[in-house]
Amino acid sequence: QVQLVESGGGLVQPGGSLRLSCAASGFTLDRSPIGWFRQAPGKEREGVSCISNLDGRTYYADSVKGRFTVSRDNAKNTVYLQISRLKPEDTAVYYCATDPVRILGSKCLTPLAYDHWGQGTQVTVSS
């Protein structure tokens, strides 16, 4: 069974940092595309970062470039999202997603490309 479990969210002041984790099981993470997404109340789910299994590149939404870094630890089958210089507009539920049977390039930032999702972790940025 493909399973993803996010953790690491919380309440942080503007300018602060967080590291989100996504623990994967039931598949080999390093052969699959994996993405980080967020959804704020009343807004569409938005791709923020991903790792392509087509070209091995990382991709970022323009709104987070320079502040977010995606990485993975293959030995632990875990992917991370390091977030710095947090802004109030970063407040959202953050999800990780994967689809082991698909090959994704830049489309790894598209929510509809994925069939498997974690439960999400809340990030709140407020003074």
PDB file of N, CA, C and O in Angstrom, residues 9-16 18 20 37-46 48 63-64 67-68 83-95 121-127:
ATOM      1  N   GLY A   9       4.628  20.611  10.669  1.00  0.00           N
ATOM      2  CA  GLY A   9       3.941  21.886  10.641  1.00  0.00           C
ATOM      3  C   GLY A   9       3.767  22.471  12.029  1.00  0.00           C
ATOM      4  O   GLY A   9       4.048  21.829  13.041  1.00  0.00           O
ATOM      5  N   GLY A  10       3.315  23.716  12.075  1.00  0.00           N
ATOM      6  CA  GLY A  10       3.102  24.380  13.343  1.00  0.00           C
ATOM      7  C   GLY A  10       2.863  25.859  13.170  1.00  0.00           C
ATOM      8  O   GLY A  10       2.694  26.357  12.054  1.00  0.00           O
ATOM      9  N   LEU A  11       2.859  26.572  14.297  1.00  0.00           N
ATOM     10  CA  LEU A  11       2.669  28.020  14.326  1.00  0.00           C
ATOM     11  C   LEU A  11       4.027  28.697  14.396  1.00  0.00           C
ATOM     12  O   LEU A  11       4.808  28.431  15.319  1.00  0.00           O
ATOM     13  N   VAL A  12       4.310  29.572  13.427  1.00  0.00           N
ATOM     14  CA  VAL A  12       5.611  30.233  13.319  1.00  0.00           C
ATOM     15  C   VAL A  12       5.404  31.713  13.041  1.00  0.00           C
ATOM     16  O   VAL A  12       4.476  32.093  12.327  1.00  0.00           O
ATOM     17  N   GLN A  13       6.278  32.555  13.588  1.00  0.00           N
ATOM     18  CA  GLN A  13       6.226  33.984  13.306  1.00  0.00           C
ATOM     19  C   GLN A  13       6.772  34.291  11.919  1.00  0.00           C
ATOM     20  O   GLN A  13       7.599  33.539  11.386  1.00  0.00           O
ATOM     21  N   PRO A  14       6.317  35.389  11.300  1.00  0.00           N
ATOM     22  CA  PRO A  14       6.891  35.788  10.018  1.00  0.00           C
ATOM     23  C   PRO A  14       8.410  35.890  10.089  1.00  0.00           C
ATOM     24  O   PRO A  14       8.970  36.388  11.066  1.00  0.00           O
ATOM     25  N   GLY A  15       9.073  35.408   9.041  1.00  0.00           N
ATOM     26  CA  GLY A  15      10.524  35.383   9.003  1.00  0.00           C
ATOM     27  C   GLY A  15      11.140  34.120   9.564  1.00  0.00           C
ATOM     28  O   GLY A  15      12.350  33.908   9.409  1.00  0.00           O
ATOM     29  N   GLY A  16      10.337  33.275  10.192  1.00  0.00           N
ATOM     30  CA  GLY A  16      10.828  32.044  10.771  1.00  0.00           C
ATOM     31  C   GLY A  16      10.989  30.934   9.751  1.00  0.00           C
ATOM     32  O   GLY A  16      10.760  31.117   8.556  1.00  0.00           O
ATOM     33  N   LEU A  18      10.712  26.424   9.022  1.00  0.00           N
ATOM     34  CA  LEU A  18      10.194  25.103   9.346  1.00  0.00           C
ATOM     35  C   LEU A  18      10.798  24.088   8.391  1.00  0.00           C
ATOM     36  O   LEU A  18      11.153  24.426   7.259  1.00  0.00           O
ATOM     37  N   LEU A  20       9.398  20.529   6.901  1.00  0.00           N
ATOM     38  CA  LEU A  20       8.344  19.542   6.803  1.00  0.00           C
ATOM     39  C   LEU A  20       8.919  18.219   6.323  1.00  0.00           C
ATOM     40  O   LEU A  20       9.842  18.189   5.503  1.00  0.00           O
ATOM     41  N   PHE A  37       2.518  20.330  -2.025  1.00  0.00           N
ATOM     42  CA  PHE A  37       1.412  21.192  -2.396  1.00  0.00           C
ATOM     43  C   PHE A  37       0.864  21.864  -1.146  1.00  0.00           C
ATOM     44  O   PHE A  37       1.106  21.413  -0.029  1.00  0.00           O
ATOM     45  N   ARG A  38       0.130  22.930  -1.347  1.00  0.00           N
ATOM     46  CA  ARG A  38      -0.516  23.587  -0.220  1.00  0.00           C
ATOM     47  C   ARG A  38      -1.896  24.078  -0.623  1.00  0.00           C
ATOM     48  O   ARG A  38      -2.159  24.351  -1.796  1.00  0.00           O
ATOM     49  N   GLN A  39      -2.762  24.187   0.366  1.00  0.00           N
ATOM     50  CA  GLN A  39      -4.112  24.661   0.126  1.00  0.00           C
ATOM     51  C   GLN A  39      -4.561  25.506   1.312  1.00  0.00           C
ATOM     52  O   GLN A  39      -4.605  25.028   2.444  1.00  0.00           O
ATOM     53  N   ALA A  40      -4.881  26.757   1.021  1.00  0.00           N
ATOM     54  CA  ALA A  40      -5.431  27.671   2.010  1.00  0.00           C
ATOM     55  C   ALA A  40      -6.949  27.683   1.887  1.00  0.00           C
ATOM     56  O   ALA A  40      -7.497  27.363   0.828  1.00  0.00           O
ATOM     57  N   PRO A  41      -7.664  28.060   2.949  1.00  0.00           N
ATOM     58  CA  PRO A  41      -9.132  28.096   2.884  1.00  0.00           C
ATOM     59  C   PRO A  41      -9.632  28.948   1.726  1.00  0.00           C
ATOM     60  O   PRO A  41      -9.177  30.078   1.526  1.00  0.00           O
ATOM     61  N   GLY A  42     -10.563  28.394   0.946  1.00  0.00           N
ATOM     62  CA  GLY A  42     -11.149  29.115  -0.168  1.00  0.00           C
ATOM     63  C   GLY A  42     -10.293  29.189  -1.413  1.00  0.00           C
ATOM     64  O   GLY A  42     -10.694  29.844  -2.381  1.00  0.00           O
ATOM     65  N   LYS A  43      -9.131  28.546  -1.416  1.00  0.00           N
ATOM     66  CA  LYS A  43      -8.236  28.601  -2.563  1.00  0.00           C
ATOM     67  C   LYS A  43      -8.006  27.214  -3.145  1.00  0.00           C
ATOM     68  O   LYS A  43      -8.208  26.201  -2.481  1.00  0.00           O
ATOM     69  N   GLU A  44      -7.584  27.183  -4.403  1.00  0.00           N
ATOM     70  CA  GLU A  44      -7.252  25.934  -5.060  1.00  0.00           C
ATOM     71  C   GLU A  44      -5.951  25.371  -4.512  1.00  0.00           C
ATOM     72  O   GLU A  44      -5.090  26.115  -4.030  1.00  0.00           O
ATOM     73  N   ARG A  45      -5.810  24.068  -4.596  1.00  0.00           N
ATOM     74  CA  ARG A  45      -4.565  23.434  -4.206  1.00  0.00           C
ATOM     75  C   ARG A  45      -3.457  23.860  -5.174  1.00  0.00           C
ATOM     76  O   ARG A  45      -3.636  23.842  -6.402  1.00  0.00           O
ATOM     77  N   GLU A  46      -2.311  24.230  -4.617  1.00  0.00           N
ATOM     78  CA  GLU A  46      -1.226  24.843  -5.366  1.00  0.00           C
ATOM     79  C   GLU A  46       0.050  24.026  -5.228  1.00  0.00           C
ATOM     80  O   GLU A  46       0.453  23.674  -4.118  1.00  0.00           O
ATOM     81  N   VAL A  48       3.911  23.689  -4.916  1.00  0.00           N
ATOM     82  CA  VAL A  48       4.982  24.561  -4.448  1.00  0.00           C
ATOM     83  C   VAL A  48       6.367  24.036  -4.806  1.00  0.00           C
ATOM     84  O   VAL A  48       7.275  24.833  -5.074  1.00  0.00           O
ATOM     85  N   SER A  63       6.343  31.785  -6.403  1.00  0.00           N
ATOM     86  CA  SER A  63       6.083  32.426  -5.125  1.00  0.00           C
ATOM     87  C   SER A  63       6.992  31.945  -4.002  1.00  0.00           C
ATOM     88  O   SER A  63       7.085  32.609  -2.964  1.00  0.00           O
ATOM     89  N   VAL A  64       7.668  30.805  -4.189  1.00  0.00           N
ATOM     90  CA  VAL A  64       8.486  30.245  -3.117  1.00  0.00           C
ATOM     91  C   VAL A  64       9.956  30.112  -3.497  1.00  0.00           C
ATOM     92  O   VAL A  64      10.772  29.724  -2.647  1.00  0.00           O
ATOM     93  N   ARG A  67      13.209  30.540  -1.158  1.00  0.00           N
ATOM     94  CA  ARG A  67      12.833  30.350   0.237  1.00  0.00           C
ATOM     95  C   ARG A  67      12.577  28.893   0.594  1.00  0.00           C
ATOM     96  O   ARG A  67      12.772  28.491   1.744  1.00  0.00           O
ATOM     97  N   PHE A  68      12.118  28.091  -0.368  1.00  0.00           N
ATOM     98  CA  PHE A  68      11.792  26.681  -0.129  1.00  0.00           C
ATOM     99  C   PHE A  68      12.841  25.803  -0.807  1.00  0.00           C
ATOM    100  O   PHE A  68      13.292  26.101  -1.919  1.00  0.00           O
ATOM    101  N   ILE A  83      11.618  25.275   4.668  1.00  0.00           N
ATOM    102  CA  ILE A  83      10.968  26.551   4.404  1.00  0.00           C
ATOM    103  C   ILE A  83      11.642  27.624   5.253  1.00  0.00           C
ATOM    104  O   ILE A  83      11.765  27.464   6.469  1.00  0.00           O
ATOM    105  N   SER A  84      12.058  28.717   4.625  1.00  0.00           N
ATOM    106  CA  SER A  84      12.677  29.820   5.339  1.00  0.00           C
ATOM    107  C   SER A  84      11.989  31.130   4.984  1.00  0.00           C
ATOM    108  O   SER A  84      11.256  31.216   3.995  1.00  0.00           O
ATOM    109  N   ARG A  85      12.232  32.140   5.808  1.00  0.00           N
ATOM    110  CA  ARG A  85      11.660  33.477   5.618  1.00  0.00           C
ATOM    111  C   ARG A  85      10.160  33.390   5.364  1.00  0.00           C
ATOM    112  O   ARG A  85       9.623  33.934   4.394  1.00  0.00           O
ATOM    113  N   LEU A  86       9.492  32.728   6.276  1.00  0.00           N
ATOM    114  CA  LEU A  86       8.062  32.495   6.131  1.00  0.00           C
ATOM    115  C   LEU A  86       7.272  33.794   6.120  1.00  0.00           C
ATOM    116  O   LEU A  86       7.592  34.749   6.840  1.00  0.00           O
ATOM    117  N   LYS A  87       6.231  33.810   5.306  1.00  0.00           N
ATOM    118  CA  LYS A  87       5.331  34.935   5.172  1.00  0.00           C
ATOM    119  C   LYS A  87       3.921  34.512   5.562  1.00  0.00           C
ATOM    120  O   LYS A  87       3.578  33.336   5.452  1.00  0.00           O
ATOM    121  N   PRO A  88       3.083  35.458   5.987  1.00  0.00           N
ATOM    122  CA  PRO A  88       1.703  35.098   6.321  1.00  0.00           C
ATOM    123  C   PRO A  88       0.978  34.389   5.179  1.00  0.00           C
ATOM    124  O   PRO A  88       0.157  33.495   5.437  1.00  0.00           O
ATOM    125  N   GLU A  89       1.270  34.744   3.938  1.00  0.00           N
ATOM    126  CA  GLU A  89       0.616  34.109   2.804  1.00  0.00           C
ATOM    127  C   GLU A  89       1.053  32.669   2.573  1.00  0.00           C
ATOM    128  O   GLU A  89       0.489  31.975   1.724  1.00  0.00           O
ATOM    129  N   ASP A  90       2.052  32.192   3.317  1.00  0.00           N
ATOM    130  CA  ASP A  90       2.431  30.786   3.276  1.00  0.00           C
ATOM    131  C   ASP A  90       1.514  29.914   4.126  1.00  0.00           C
ATOM    132  O   ASP A  90       1.632  28.686   4.089  1.00  0.00           O
ATOM    133  N   THR A  91       0.636  30.527   4.899  1.00  0.00           N
ATOM    134  CA  THR A  91      -0.280  29.777   5.757  1.00  0.00           C
ATOM    135  C   THR A  91      -1.184  28.882   4.916  1.00  0.00           C
ATOM    136  O   THR A  91      -1.881  29.355   4.015  1.00  0.00           O
ATOM    137  N   ALA A  92      -1.177  27.582   5.202  1.00  0.00           N
ATOM    138  CA  ALA A  92      -1.956  26.612   4.443  1.00  0.00           C
ATOM    139  C   ALA A  92      -1.750  25.235   5.053  1.00  0.00           C
ATOM    140  O   ALA A  92      -0.884  25.039   5.907  1.00  0.00           O
ATOM    141  N   VAL A  93      -2.550  24.279   4.593  1.00  0.00           N
ATOM    142  CA  VAL A  93      -2.262  22.874   4.839  1.00  0.00           C
ATOM    143  C   VAL A  93      -1.322  22.405   3.740  1.00  0.00           C
ATOM    144  O   VAL A  93      -1.604  22.595   2.556  1.00  0.00           O
ATOM    145  N   TYR A  94      -0.217  21.793   4.124  1.00  0.00           N
ATOM    146  CA  TYR A  94       0.783  21.318   3.180  1.00  0.00           C
ATOM    147  C   TYR A  94       0.678  19.809   3.027  1.00  0.00           C
ATOM    148  O   TYR A  94       0.625  19.071   4.016  1.00  0.00           O
ATOM    149  N   TYR A  95       0.666  19.352   1.775  1.00  0.00           N
ATOM    150  CA  TYR A  95       0.525  17.945   1.439  1.00  0.00           C
ATOM    151  C   TYR A  95       1.713  17.476   0.604  1.00  0.00           C
ATOM    152  O   TYR A  95       2.237  18.231  -0.212  1.00  0.00           O
ATOM    153  N   THR A 121      -0.291  18.610   6.727  1.00  0.00           N
ATOM    154  CA  THR A 121       0.157  19.190   7.983  1.00  0.00           C
ATOM    155  C   THR A 121      -0.031  20.702   7.915  1.00  0.00           C
ATOM    156  O   THR A 121       0.279  21.335   6.909  1.00  0.00           O
ATOM    157  N   GLN A 122      -0.561  21.282   8.983  1.00  0.00           N
ATOM    158  CA  GLN A 122      -0.920  22.694   8.998  1.00  0.00           C
ATOM    159  C   GLN A 122       0.295  23.562   9.288  1.00  0.00           C
ATOM    160  O   GLN A 122       1.021  23.333  10.258  1.00  0.00           O
ATOM    161  N   VAL A 123       0.502  24.574   8.445  1.00  0.00           N
ATOM    162  CA  VAL A 123       1.502  25.613   8.674  1.00  0.00           C
ATOM    163  C   VAL A 123       0.767  26.933   8.849  1.00  0.00           C
ATOM    164  O   VAL A 123       0.017  27.349   7.962  1.00  0.00           O
ATOM    165  N   THR A 124       0.976  27.584   9.982  1.00  0.00           N
ATOM    166  CA  THR A 124       0.362  28.871  10.257  1.00  0.00           C
ATOM    167  C   THR A 124       1.449  29.891  10.551  1.00  0.00           C
ATOM    168  O   THR A 124       2.263  29.682  11.463  1.00  0.00           O
ATOM    169  N   VAL A 125       1.469  30.990   9.798  1.00  0.00           N
ATOM    170  CA  VAL A 125       2.473  32.039   9.951  1.00  0.00           C
ATOM    171  C   VAL A 125       1.761  33.282  10.466  1.00  0.00           C
ATOM    172  O   VAL A 125       0.963  33.895   9.754  1.00  0.00           O
ATOM    173  N   SER A 126       2.046  33.643  11.698  1.00  0.00           N
ATOM    174  CA  SER A 126       1.355  34.755  12.335  1.00  0.00           C
ATOM    175  C   SER A 126       2.205  35.317  13.456  1.00  0.00           C
ATOM    176  O   SER A 126       2.939  34.587  14.125  1.00  0.00           O
ATOM    177  N   SER A 127       2.101  36.638  13.659  1.00  0.00           N
ATOM    178  CA  SER A 127       2.781  37.276  14.773  1.00  0.00           C
ATOM    179  C   SER A 127       1.952  37.233  16.042  1.00  0.00           C
ATOM    180  O   SER A 127       2.422  37.593  17.111  1.00  0.00           O
TER     181      SER A 127
END
